[in-house]
């Protein structure tokens, strides 16, 4: 199993997001904006984030 898969679903994402939420709330934040990967979307939805719109990403290779 690749190392990144071995560390998934152990709660670290939830812990990090809770810490970021507390930090932002202490500074008066009332709204958050998050751009998630397809893989991360389920975590954020479990934490109460709501999908507002789909976002697509693109890049242009340097050799073009």
Coordinates of C-alpha atoms in Angstrom, one line a residue:
X1 CA 0.0 0.0 0.0
X2 CA 1.4 3.4 -0.9
X3 CA 2.3 5.6 2.1
X4 CA -0.4 8.2 1.4
X5 CA -3.1 5.6 1.4
X6 CA -1.9 4.2 4.7
X7 CA -2.5 7.6 6.4
X8 CA -6.0 8.2 5.1
X9 CA -9.2 8.0 7.1
X10 CA -7.4 8.4 10.5
X11 CA -9.0 11.7 11.4
X12 CA -6.1 14.1 10.7
X13 CA -8.1 16.1 8.1
X14 CA -10.9 16.6 10.7
X15 CA -8.4 17.7 13.3
X16 CA -6.7 20.2 11.0
X17 CA -10.0 21.6 9.8
X18 CA -11.3 22.0 13.3
X19 CA -8.1 23.9 14.3
X20 CA -8.4 26.2 11.2
X21 CA -12.0 26.8 12.0
X22 CA -11.3 27.8 15.5
X23 CA -8.4 30.1 14.4
X24 CA -10.6 31.8 11.8
X25 CA -13.6 32.2 14.1
X26 CA -11.4 33.8 16.9
X27 CA -10.4 36.4 14.3
X28 CA -14.0 37.1 13.4
X29 CA -14.5 35.0 10.2
X30 CA -18.1 34.3 9.5
X31 CA -17.8 32.7 6.0
X32 CA -15.3 30.3 4.5
X33 CA -14.4 29.5 1.0
X34 CA -12.8 26.2 0.2
X35 CA -11.7 24.7 -3.1
X36 CA -11.6 20.9 -2.8
X37 CA -10.4 18.0 -4.9
X38 CA -12.9 15.3 -5.7
X39 CA -11.2 13.1 -3.2
X40 CA -11.4 15.7 -0.4
X41 CA -15.0 16.7 -1.1
X42 CA -16.5 14.0 1.1
X43 CA -14.5 15.0 4.1
X44 CA -15.5 18.7 3.8
X45 CA -19.2 17.8 3.4
X46 CA -19.0 15.6 6.5
X47 CA -17.7 18.6 8.3
X48 CA -20.7 20.7 7.2
X49 CA -19.3 22.5 4.1
X50 CA -21.8 22.8 1.3
X51 CA -20.9 22.6 -2.4
X52 CA -21.9 25.9 -3.9
X53 CA -20.5 25.4 -7.4
X54 CA -18.1 23.0 -9.2
X55 CA -14.7 24.4 -10.0
X56 CA -12.5 23.3 -12.9
X57 CA -8.7 23.8 -13.0
X58 CA -6.5 24.0 -16.1
X59 CA -2.9 24.8 -16.9
X60 CA -0.9 25.6 -20.0
X61 CA 2.4 23.7 -20.3
X62 CA 5.4 26.0 -20.5
X63 CA 6.5 24.6 -23.9
X64 CA 3.4 26.0 -25.7

